[in-house]
Amino acid sequence: MPHDDPDHPHALLPPEPALRVKALETILVEKGLIDPAALEEIIETYQNRIGPQNGARVVARAWSDPEFKAALLADADPVLADLGYYGRQGEHMVVVENTPAQHNMVVCTLCSCYPWPLLGIPPGWYKSDAYRARAVREPRKVLADFGVTLPEGTAVRVWDSTAEVRYLVLPVRPEGSAGLSEDDLAALVTRDSMIGTGLAKVPEGAPS
Amino acid sequence: MTRVHDMGGRFGDGPVVPEAADAPVFAEDWHARALAVTLACGALGQWNIDTSRHARERLSPQDYSRFSYYEKWIAALADLLVEKDVLTREDLQGKGAAGLHALAERALTAKNAAAALAKGGPADRQGGPKPRFNPGQAVRARLPADNALVDGGHTRLPQYAAGARGYILRMHGTHVFPDSSAHGLGEAPEPLYAVRFPARVLWAHAEHPGDEVVLDLWQSYLEPL
């Protein structure tokens, strides 16, 4: 492995990434600057407690309840705070609705901004150079990488998260989902459909 | 300033490779550790989110390009800890002084970790300059896309939008200004707008005449038309 830029302090740590993290963690724990139990709590939060299931519940409710949807689209923060979906990287939420005329898609070209309280930690592809570089210039080709083709009449609006505002896409409610419970609707909502690189799943047995 | 991290619109990247919906949140155990150590160090209160973004962007271009995602986080964290005098270079080499650190009393505990994450850190502020633009108004994003306060400093105006004509779509209120905040110059809050740019304005070969890109831009990034 080539050496790190030697002017930077990080080059003083071991080159292998897992050992590098371990070394830094050990130093910080010895000095009392971090508590290993707090690290476990943070990991537990994002590994198991917070994830796209939160966003899916919000979408299912918006599909079922017109008043909730109207309030969510008008000013998402108080609505989401009421549901307990607030916190780091989700302090300023805007929900944008997909329609037959407009498909929304979210990216952060500068880093990896993402609505953590609703979707959890972003997947690897969202943080990849290819997605960050291409999503704004050729969103339809990027959608094709996900197997999604939009009708010619649908315009694409790409939201580049350049500030602390975080965006959640409200996908189009799929055909054949009439009469389903909120729980069943939530099962149709994929993480990618809330980023805009996917569509909601069509219920089994429904004509597609 | 164009830097390696400002990659919107860049040519030459391959396909986006989606992973399975049920892929683990952290592909490797050390990814989870890197995230947790970074968040726990942030709780020491020696820097803000803009400072930490800037620290990642200031990795040398070869390090930024070569490191995987969480390697960037850890490298920037180590750099920041030394830069902010929390650790010394000797500490990083395992040759530093032993004993508890003066900041140890600020360490995040297991008991308050979840509450700290749930509390968040809102960026909206009262005061600051009055909004200069209204929804629907045409504006031009400043050219060049550089920090007007600090030579070579942090900015959140991507290169690809600099100089382009767009339209105010919505107002987000008044938010901390990263170009100032990242450099210890204060929060200097400014009105923040979502600005829509027709794809045909941004790109020589837009994919579709109706497509748009929306960016969140601070008032001082924008000029009236």
Short mmCIF file of C-alpha atoms in Angstrom, two decimals:
data_model
loop_
_atom_site.label_atom_id
_atom_site.label_comp_id
_atom_site.label_asym_id
_atom_site.label_seq_id
_atom_site.Cartn_x
_atom_site.Cartn_y
_atom_site.Cartn_z
CA MET A 1 0.00 0.00 0.00
CA PRO A 2 1.34 3.47 -0.83
CA HIS A 3 2.04 5.76 2.08
CA ASP A 4 -0.46 8.40 3.14
CA ASP A 5 0.31 12.02 2.58
CA PRO A 6 3.06 12.32 5.23
CA ASP A 7 2.17 15.91 6.13
CA HIS A 8 -1.11 14.75 7.63
CA PRO A 9 -1.26 13.36 11.18
CA HIS A 10 -3.41 10.42 10.06
CA ALA A 11 -0.34 8.99 8.32
CA LEU A 12 1.06 8.25 11.79
CA LEU A 13 -1.62 5.62 12.42
CA PRO A 14 -1.35 2.05 11.06
CA PRO A 15 -2.11 1.89 7.32
CA GLU A 16 -4.61 -0.97 7.47
CA PRO A 17 -8.09 0.55 8.00
CA ALA A 18 -9.42 -1.79 10.70
CA LEU A 19 -6.19 -1.42 12.69
CA ARG A 20 -6.22 2.33 12.12
CA VAL A 21 -9.66 2.66 13.71
CA LYS A 22 -8.69 0.32 16.52
CA ALA A 23 -5.51 2.29 17.25
CA LEU A 24 -7.33 5.61 17.38
CA GLU A 25 -10.11 4.15 19.50
CA THR A 26 -7.58 2.70 21.96
CA ILE A 27 -5.76 6.01 22.35
CA LEU A 28 -9.03 7.88 22.91
CA VAL A 29 -10.35 5.34 25.42
CA GLU A 30 -7.10 5.44 27.40
CA LYS A 31 -7.45 9.20 27.72
CA GLY A 32 -11.08 8.94 28.77
CA LEU A 33 -12.23 10.88 25.69
CA ILE A 34 -14.56 8.15 24.51
CA ASP A 35 -16.46 5.50 26.41
CA PRO A 36 -16.58 2.06 24.73
CA ALA A 37 -20.12 1.57 26.03
CA ALA A 38 -21.20 4.78 24.29
CA LEU A 39 -19.75 3.44 21.03
CA GLU A 40 -21.83 0.28 21.43
CA GLU A 41 -24.91 2.41 22.01
CA ILE A 42 -24.29 4.45 18.84
CA ILE A 43 -23.73 1.32 16.76
CA GLU A 44 -26.83 -0.36 18.20
CA THR A 45 -28.88 2.73 17.36
CA TYR A 46 -27.97 2.79 13.68
CA GLN A 47 -27.60 -0.95 13.18
CA ASN A 48 -30.91 -1.98 14.69
CA ARG A 49 -33.14 0.84 15.86
CA ILE A 50 -33.08 3.45 13.10
CA GLY A 51 -33.46 2.49 9.44
CA PRO A 52 -35.69 2.74 6.38
CA GLN A 53 -38.54 1.10 8.28
CA ASN A 54 -39.14 4.53 9.85
CA GLY A 55 -39.48 6.26 6.48
CA ALA A 56 -41.67 3.41 5.20
CA ARG A 57 -44.15 3.98 8.04
CA VAL A 58 -44.34 7.67 7.17
CA VAL A 59 -44.95 6.94 3.49
CA ALA A 60 -47.62 4.32 4.25
CA ARG A 61 -49.42 6.76 6.49
CA ALA A 62 -49.23 9.50 3.85
CA TRP A 63 -50.73 7.11 1.29
CA SER A 64 -53.57 6.26 3.69
CA ASP A 65 -54.35 9.61 5.28
CA PRO A 66 -54.81 12.68 3.04
CA GLU A 67 -54.68 15.13 5.94
CA PHE A 68 -51.44 13.65 7.22
CA LYS A 69 -49.98 13.78 3.71
CA ALA A 70 -50.97 17.41 3.23
CA ALA A 71 -49.40 18.37 6.56
CA LEU A 72 -46.26 16.36 5.77
CA LEU A 73 -45.76 18.01 2.39
CA ALA A 74 -46.49 21.49 3.75
CA ASP A 75 -44.15 21.36 6.77
CA ALA A 76 -42.61 18.00 7.56
CA ASP A 77 -40.67 18.83 10.72
CA PRO A 78 -43.52 19.10 13.28
CA VAL A 79 -45.30 16.10 11.75
CA LEU A 80 -42.19 13.92 11.92
CA ALA A 81 -41.23 15.19 15.38
CA ASP A 82 -44.65 14.09 16.64
CA LEU A 83 -43.86 10.59 15.42
CA GLY A 84 -40.45 10.66 17.13
CA TYR A 85 -38.55 10.77 13.82
CA TYR A 86 -36.20 13.58 14.65
CA GLY A 87 -32.49 13.73 15.39
CA ARG A 88 -29.04 13.99 13.95
CA GLN A 89 -29.05 14.48 10.15
CA GLY A 90 -32.81 14.91 10.13
CA GLU A 91 -33.30 18.29 11.77
CA HIS A 92 -34.70 19.98 8.66
CA MET A 93 -36.82 17.61 6.59
CA VAL A 94 -38.58 18.30 3.32
CA VAL A 95 -40.80 15.61 1.78
CA VAL A 96 -41.19 15.73 -2.00
CA GLU A 97 -43.97 13.86 -3.79
CA ASN A 98 -43.56 11.80 -6.94
CA THR A 99 -46.33 12.12 -9.50
CA PRO A 100 -46.80 10.84 -13.04
CA ALA A 101 -45.48 14.23 -14.20
CA GLN A 102 -42.46 14.47 -11.90
CA HIS A 103 -40.02 11.99 -10.40
CA ASN A 104 -37.80 13.17 -7.54
CA MET A 105 -34.37 11.78 -6.74
CA VAL A 106 -31.92 12.75 -3.97
CA VAL A 107 -28.11 12.96 -3.96
CA CYS A 108 -25.32 14.71 -2.11
CA THR A 109 -22.63 15.57 -4.65
CA LEU A 110 -20.30 17.08 -2.01
CA CYS A 111 -20.30 14.32 0.62
CA SER A 112 -23.03 11.93 1.76
CA CYS A 113 -25.87 13.94 3.32
CA TYR A 114 -28.86 11.68 4.01
CA PRO A 115 -31.92 11.71 6.32
CA TRP A 116 -30.65 9.41 9.08
CA PRO A 117 -33.72 9.43 11.39
CA LEU A 118 -35.95 8.24 8.53
CA LEU A 119 -33.62 6.04 6.44
CA GLY A 120 -30.69 5.19 8.73
CA ILE A 121 -27.11 5.17 7.50
CA PRO A 122 -26.85 5.50 3.70
CA PRO A 123 -26.04 2.45 1.58
CA GLY A 124 -22.62 2.18 -0.04
CA TRP A 125 -23.80 3.15 -3.52
CA TYR A 126 -25.28 6.42 -2.24
CA LYS A 127 -21.83 7.39 -0.95
CA SER A 128 -20.02 6.18 -4.08
CA ASP A 129 -18.17 8.50 -6.44
CA ALA A 130 -20.23 7.20 -9.38
CA TYR A 131 -23.56 8.12 -7.81
CA ARG A 132 -22.36 11.49 -6.54
CA ALA A 133 -20.85 12.39 -9.91
CA ARG A 134 -23.57 11.10 -12.22
CA ALA A 135 -26.92 11.57 -10.45
CA VAL A 136 -27.15 15.28 -11.28
CA ARG A 137 -25.96 15.05 -14.90
CA GLU A 138 -27.56 11.84 -16.10
CA PRO A 139 -30.22 10.76 -13.62
CA ARG A 140 -32.02 8.61 -16.19
CA LYS A 141 -28.90 6.59 -16.92
CA VAL A 142 -28.38 6.20 -13.17
CA LEU A 143 -31.99 5.05 -12.80
CA ALA A 144 -31.29 2.50 -15.54
CA ASP A 145 -28.46 1.12 -13.35
CA PHE A 146 -31.23 0.41 -10.82
CA GLY A 147 -33.49 -1.13 -13.46
CA VAL A 148 -35.88 1.82 -13.44
CA THR A 149 -37.20 3.36 -16.67
CA LEU A 150 -39.49 6.38 -16.49
CA PRO A 151 -42.16 7.27 -19.02
CA GLU A 152 -41.09 9.94 -21.53
CA GLY A 153 -43.64 12.35 -20.07
CA THR A 154 -42.13 12.23 -16.57
CA ALA A 155 -39.64 14.98 -15.75
CA VAL A 156 -36.86 14.26 -13.26
CA ARG A 157 -36.05 16.67 -10.46
CA VAL A 158 -32.79 15.85 -8.68
CA TRP A 159 -32.29 17.33 -5.21
CA ASP A 160 -28.63 17.93 -4.34
CA SER A 161 -28.44 18.10 -0.52
CA THR A 162 -25.97 20.97 -0.28
CA ALA A 163 -27.15 22.30 3.10
CA GLU A 164 -28.54 20.77 6.33
CA VAL A 165 -31.96 20.25 4.74
CA ARG A 166 -32.67 16.56 4.13
CA TYR A 167 -35.08 15.24 1.53
CA LEU A 168 -37.39 12.23 1.56
CA VAL A 169 -39.18 11.13 -1.60
CA LEU A 170 -42.83 10.15 -1.26
CA PRO A 171 -43.14 7.49 -3.97
CA VAL A 172 -46.23 6.99 -6.12
CA ARG A 173 -48.65 4.60 -4.43
CA PRO A 174 -48.56 1.41 -6.49
CA GLU A 175 -51.44 0.02 -8.48
CA GLY A 176 -53.33 -2.74 -6.72
CA SER A 177 -52.69 -1.40 -3.23
CA ALA A 178 -56.21 -0.14 -2.54
CA GLY A 179 -57.63 -1.33 0.76
CA LEU A 180 -54.29 -2.45 2.22
CA SER A 181 -53.50 -1.70 5.86
CA GLU A 182 -50.73 0.72 6.75
CA ASP A 183 -48.52 -2.20 7.76
CA ASP A 184 -49.06 -3.91 4.40
CA LEU A 185 -48.44 -0.63 2.57
CA ALA A 186 -45.23 -0.06 4.53
CA ALA A 187 -43.97 -3.41 3.27
CA LEU A 188 -44.21 -2.05 -0.29
CA VAL A 189 -41.99 0.95 0.47
CA THR A 190 -38.34 0.30 -0.31
CA ARG A 191 -35.40 2.38 0.86
CA ASP A 192 -34.52 3.16 -2.75
CA SER A 193 -38.06 4.36 -3.47
CA MET A 194 -37.60 6.99 -0.73
CA ILE A 195 -34.31 8.16 -2.30
CA GLY A 196 -35.88 8.13 -5.74
CA THR A 197 -33.65 5.47 -7.30
CA GLY A 198 -36.46 2.95 -7.07
CA LEU A 199 -40.24 2.68 -7.16
CA ALA A 200 -42.55 1.24 -4.54
CA LYS A 201 -43.21 -2.48 -4.90
CA VAL A 202 -46.43 -3.63 -6.54
CA PRO A 203 -48.42 -5.93 -4.22
CA GLU A 204 -48.31 -9.61 -5.05
CA GLY A 205 -51.18 -10.68 -7.22
CA ALA A 206 -51.84 -7.14 -8.48
CA PRO A 207 -51.75 -6.57 -12.23
CA SER A 208 -48.44 -4.87 -13.05
CA MET B 1 -12.41 26.20 -5.42
CA THR B 2 -12.64 22.95 -7.33
CA ARG B 3 -11.57 20.07 -5.17
CA VAL B 4 -11.67 16.35 -5.54
CA HIS B 5 -14.74 16.06 -3.31
CA ASP B 6 -16.83 18.38 -5.52
CA MET B 7 -17.69 15.70 -8.05
CA GLY B 8 -21.20 16.55 -9.25
CA GLY B 9 -21.35 16.23 -13.05
CA ARG B 10 -17.87 14.73 -13.33
CA PHE B 11 -17.30 12.43 -16.32
CA GLY B 12 -15.53 9.09 -16.30
CA ASP B 13 -17.24 7.18 -13.50
CA GLY B 14 -18.64 3.73 -14.14
CA PRO B 15 -22.06 2.35 -13.32
CA VAL B 16 -23.69 2.74 -9.93
CA VAL B 17 -23.75 -0.71 -8.39
CA PRO B 18 -26.76 -1.12 -6.08
CA GLU B 19 -26.38 -3.51 -3.18
CA ALA B 20 -29.14 -5.77 -1.96
CA ALA B 21 -31.85 -4.10 0.13
CA ASP B 22 -31.01 -6.49 2.97
CA ALA B 23 -27.25 -5.83 2.87
CA PRO B 24 -25.86 -5.13 6.36
CA VAL B 25 -25.86 -1.50 7.51
CA PHE B 26 -22.11 -1.78 8.08
CA ALA B 27 -20.28 -3.98 5.58
CA GLU B 28 -17.37 -4.40 8.02
CA ASP B 29 -17.23 -4.15 11.80
CA TRP B 30 -14.64 -1.41 11.57
CA HIS B 31 -17.06 0.75 9.55
CA ALA B 32 -19.38 0.79 12.54
CA ARG B 33 -16.46 1.59 14.87
CA ALA B 34 -15.34 4.43 12.57
CA LEU B 35 -18.80 5.97 12.59
CA ALA B 36 -19.20 5.61 16.35
CA VAL B 37 -15.73 6.95 17.21
CA THR B 38 -16.30 9.95 14.93
CA LEU B 39 -19.68 10.78 16.46
CA ALA B 40 -18.36 10.29 20.00
CA CYS B 41 -15.43 12.63 19.33
CA GLY B 42 -17.80 15.21 17.88
CA ALA B 43 -19.56 15.23 21.25
CA LEU B 44 -16.36 16.65 22.83
CA GLY B 45 -17.46 19.96 21.32
CA GLN B 46 -14.15 20.97 19.74
CA TRP B 47 -15.56 21.42 16.24
CA ASN B 48 -18.82 21.60 14.29
CA ILE B 49 -20.22 19.72 11.31
CA ASP B 50 -18.79 22.23 8.83
CA THR B 51 -15.31 21.89 10.34
CA SER B 52 -15.50 18.12 10.07
CA ARG B 53 -16.71 18.20 6.46
CA HIS B 54 -13.87 20.56 5.64
CA ALA B 55 -11.38 18.22 7.33
CA ARG B 56 -12.43 15.41 4.96
CA GLU B 57 -12.22 17.70 1.95
CA ARG B 58 -8.69 18.74 2.97
CA LEU B 59 -7.34 15.23 2.78
CA SER B 60 -4.75 15.28 0.01
CA PRO B 61 -6.39 14.54 -3.35
CA GLN B 62 -4.58 11.22 -3.57
CA ASP B 63 -5.79 10.19 -0.11
CA TYR B 64 -9.34 11.38 -0.82
CA SER B 65 -9.47 9.42 -4.06
CA ARG B 66 -7.85 6.26 -2.74
CA PHE B 67 -9.47 5.94 0.70
CA SER B 68 -12.74 4.12 1.12
CA TYR B 69 -15.61 6.04 2.70
CA TYR B 70 -14.90 5.34 6.36
CA GLU B 71 -11.14 5.57 5.84
CA LYS B 72 -11.79 9.20 4.92
CA TRP B 73 -13.74 9.66 8.13
CA ILE B 74 -11.01 8.21 10.32
CA ALA B 75 -8.19 10.05 8.54
CA ALA B 76 -10.01 13.38 8.83
CA LEU B 77 -10.81 12.67 12.48
CA ALA B 78 -7.17 11.98 13.34
CA ASP B 79 -6.12 15.16 11.53
CA LEU B 80 -8.79 17.20 13.31
CA LEU B 81 -7.92 15.83 16.77
CA VAL B 82 -4.33 17.00 16.30
CA GLU B 83 -5.27 20.29 14.66
CA LYS B 84 -7.61 21.15 17.53
CA ASP B 85 -4.97 20.19 20.13
CA VAL B 86 -6.98 17.33 21.54
CA LEU B 87 -4.26 14.82 20.67
CA THR B 88 -0.60 15.22 19.74
CA ARG B 89 1.29 13.54 16.95
CA GLU B 90 3.07 11.57 19.70
CA ASP B 91 -0.30 10.37 20.99
CA LEU B 92 -1.13 8.98 17.53
CA GLN B 93 2.16 7.08 17.56
CA GLY B 94 1.37 5.62 20.98
CA LYS B 95 4.14 7.68 22.61
CA GLY B 96 2.03 10.36 24.26
CA ALA B 97 1.51 11.17 27.92
CA ALA B 98 -0.53 8.69 29.96
CA GLY B 99 -3.55 9.56 32.08
CA LEU B 100 -6.94 11.14 31.67
CA HIS B 101 -7.37 14.03 29.26
CA ALA B 102 -8.65 17.43 30.41
CA LEU B 103 -11.67 16.97 28.12
CA ALA B 104 -12.52 13.54 29.56
CA GLU B 105 -15.36 14.98 31.62
CA ARG B 106 -17.09 15.87 28.35
CA ALA B 107 -16.96 12.33 26.98
CA LEU B 108 -20.24 10.94 25.71
CA THR B 109 -21.57 8.25 28.05
CA ALA B 110 -23.60 5.20 27.08
CA LYS B 111 -26.47 6.59 29.10
CA ASN B 112 -26.76 9.82 27.13
CA ALA B 113 -25.60 8.60 23.68
CA ALA B 114 -29.05 7.79 22.28
CA ALA B 115 -30.49 11.04 23.66
CA ALA B 116 -27.66 13.04 22.07
CA LEU B 117 -28.33 11.48 18.66
CA ALA B 118 -32.08 12.02 19.01
CA LYS B 119 -31.55 15.65 20.00
CA GLY B 120 -29.76 16.48 16.75
CA GLY B 121 -28.17 19.83 16.00
CA PRO B 122 -30.49 22.15 14.13
CA ALA B 123 -28.82 24.69 11.84
CA ASP B 124 -31.64 27.25 11.63
CA ARG B 125 -31.10 30.53 13.46
CA GLN B 126 -32.93 33.74 14.27
CA GLY B 127 -31.68 37.04 12.90
CA GLY B 128 -29.18 37.52 10.11
CA PRO B 129 -29.80 39.49 6.93
CA LYS B 130 -33.33 39.77 5.57
CA PRO B 131 -34.29 37.54 2.63
CA ARG B 132 -33.42 39.25 -0.60
CA PHE B 133 -35.17 36.88 -2.98
CA ASN B 134 -38.70 35.55 -3.36
CA PRO B 135 -40.05 32.25 -4.70
CA GLY B 136 -40.13 32.28 -8.51
CA GLN B 137 -37.42 34.93 -8.81
CA ALA B 138 -34.57 34.34 -11.28
CA VAL B 139 -31.09 34.33 -9.77
CA ARG B 140 -27.58 33.48 -10.84
CA ALA B 141 -25.28 31.29 -8.74
CA ARG B 142 -22.01 33.06 -8.04
CA LEU B 143 -19.00 32.33 -10.23
CA PRO B 144 -16.49 31.07 -9.27
CA ALA B 145 -17.64 28.57 -6.66
CA ASP B 146 -15.15 29.62 -4.01
CA ASN B 147 -15.23 30.73 -0.40
CA ALA B 148 -15.41 34.54 -0.36
CA LEU B 149 -14.09 34.77 3.21
CA VAL B 150 -11.13 32.39 3.27
CA ASP B 151 -8.78 31.74 0.38
CA GLY B 152 -9.25 28.10 -0.60
CA GLY B 153 -11.84 27.65 2.16
CA HIS B 154 -14.88 25.44 2.52
CA THR B 155 -17.97 26.16 0.43
CA ARG B 156 -21.23 24.35 -0.30
CA LEU B 157 -21.70 25.82 -3.77
CA PRO B 158 -20.85 23.00 -6.17
CA GLN B 159 -18.73 23.89 -9.16
CA TYR B 160 -21.28 22.57 -11.65
CA ALA B 161 -23.88 25.18 -10.66
CA ALA B 162 -21.56 28.20 -10.46
CA GLY B 163 -22.57 30.90 -12.91
CA ALA B 164 -25.83 29.16 -13.83
CA ARG B 165 -29.23 30.81 -13.95
CA GLY B 166 -31.87 29.30 -11.72
CA TYR B 167 -35.11 30.11 -9.96
CA ILE B 168 -35.95 30.34 -6.27
CA LEU B 169 -38.16 27.34 -5.52
CA ARG B 170 -38.64 27.65 -1.76
CA MET B 171 -37.20 29.32 1.29
CA HIS B 172 -35.72 27.27 4.11
CA GLY B 173 -35.37 30.08 6.67
CA THR B 174 -32.04 31.35 7.99
CA HIS B 175 -29.24 28.81 8.47
CA VAL B 176 -25.65 28.75 9.75
CA PHE B 177 -23.31 29.74 6.91
CA PRO B 178 -20.76 26.94 6.37
CA ASP B 179 -18.21 29.15 4.60
CA SER B 180 -17.82 31.02 7.89
CA SER B 181 -18.63 28.30 10.41
CA ALA B 182 -16.10 25.81 8.99
CA HIS B 183 -13.28 28.23 9.71
CA GLY B 184 -14.09 29.32 13.25
CA LEU B 185 -15.39 32.67 12.01
CA GLY B 186 -18.79 32.33 13.63
CA GLU B 187 -22.14 31.07 12.43
CA ALA B 188 -22.95 34.16 10.33
CA PRO B 189 -26.46 32.86 9.54
CA GLU B 190 -27.96 33.73 6.15
CA PRO B 191 -31.25 33.05 4.35
CA LEU B 192 -31.14 29.64 2.65
CA TYR B 193 -33.09 28.83 -0.51
CA ALA B 194 -33.86 25.78 -2.63
CA VAL B 195 -32.97 26.92 -6.15
CA ARG B 196 -34.01 24.98 -9.23
CA PHE B 197 -31.84 24.91 -12.32
CA PRO B 198 -33.09 23.53 -15.62
CA ALA B 199 -30.83 20.62 -16.63
CA ARG B 200 -30.34 22.23 -20.04
CA VAL B 201 -28.72 25.23 -18.31
CA LEU B 202 -26.30 23.06 -16.35
CA TRP B 203 -25.29 20.49 -18.93
CA ALA B 204 -24.36 20.69 -22.59
CA HIS B 205 -26.32 17.51 -23.25
CA ALA B 206 -29.23 17.34 -20.83
CA GLU B 207 -31.00 14.00 -20.85
CA HIS B 208 -34.49 15.48 -21.10
CA PRO B 209 -35.77 19.03 -21.66
CA GLY B 210 -38.00 18.94 -18.57
CA ASP B 211 -35.39 17.76 -16.09
CA GLU B 212 -34.13 19.97 -13.25
CA VAL B 213 -31.59 19.96 -10.45
CA VAL B 214 -32.39 21.67 -7.14
CA LEU B 215 -29.62 22.91 -4.83
CA ASP B 216 -29.85 24.46 -1.38
CA LEU B 217 -27.92 27.72 -1.64
CA TRP B 218 -27.20 30.51 0.83
CA GLN B 219 -28.12 34.07 -0.02
CA SER B 220 -24.53 35.23 -0.59
CA TYR B 221 -24.07 32.48 -3.21
CA LEU B 222 -26.77 34.16 -5.32
CA GLU B 223 -27.01 37.29 -7.43
CA PRO B 224 -30.25 38.84 -8.70
CA LEU B 225 -31.00 38.80 -12.43
#
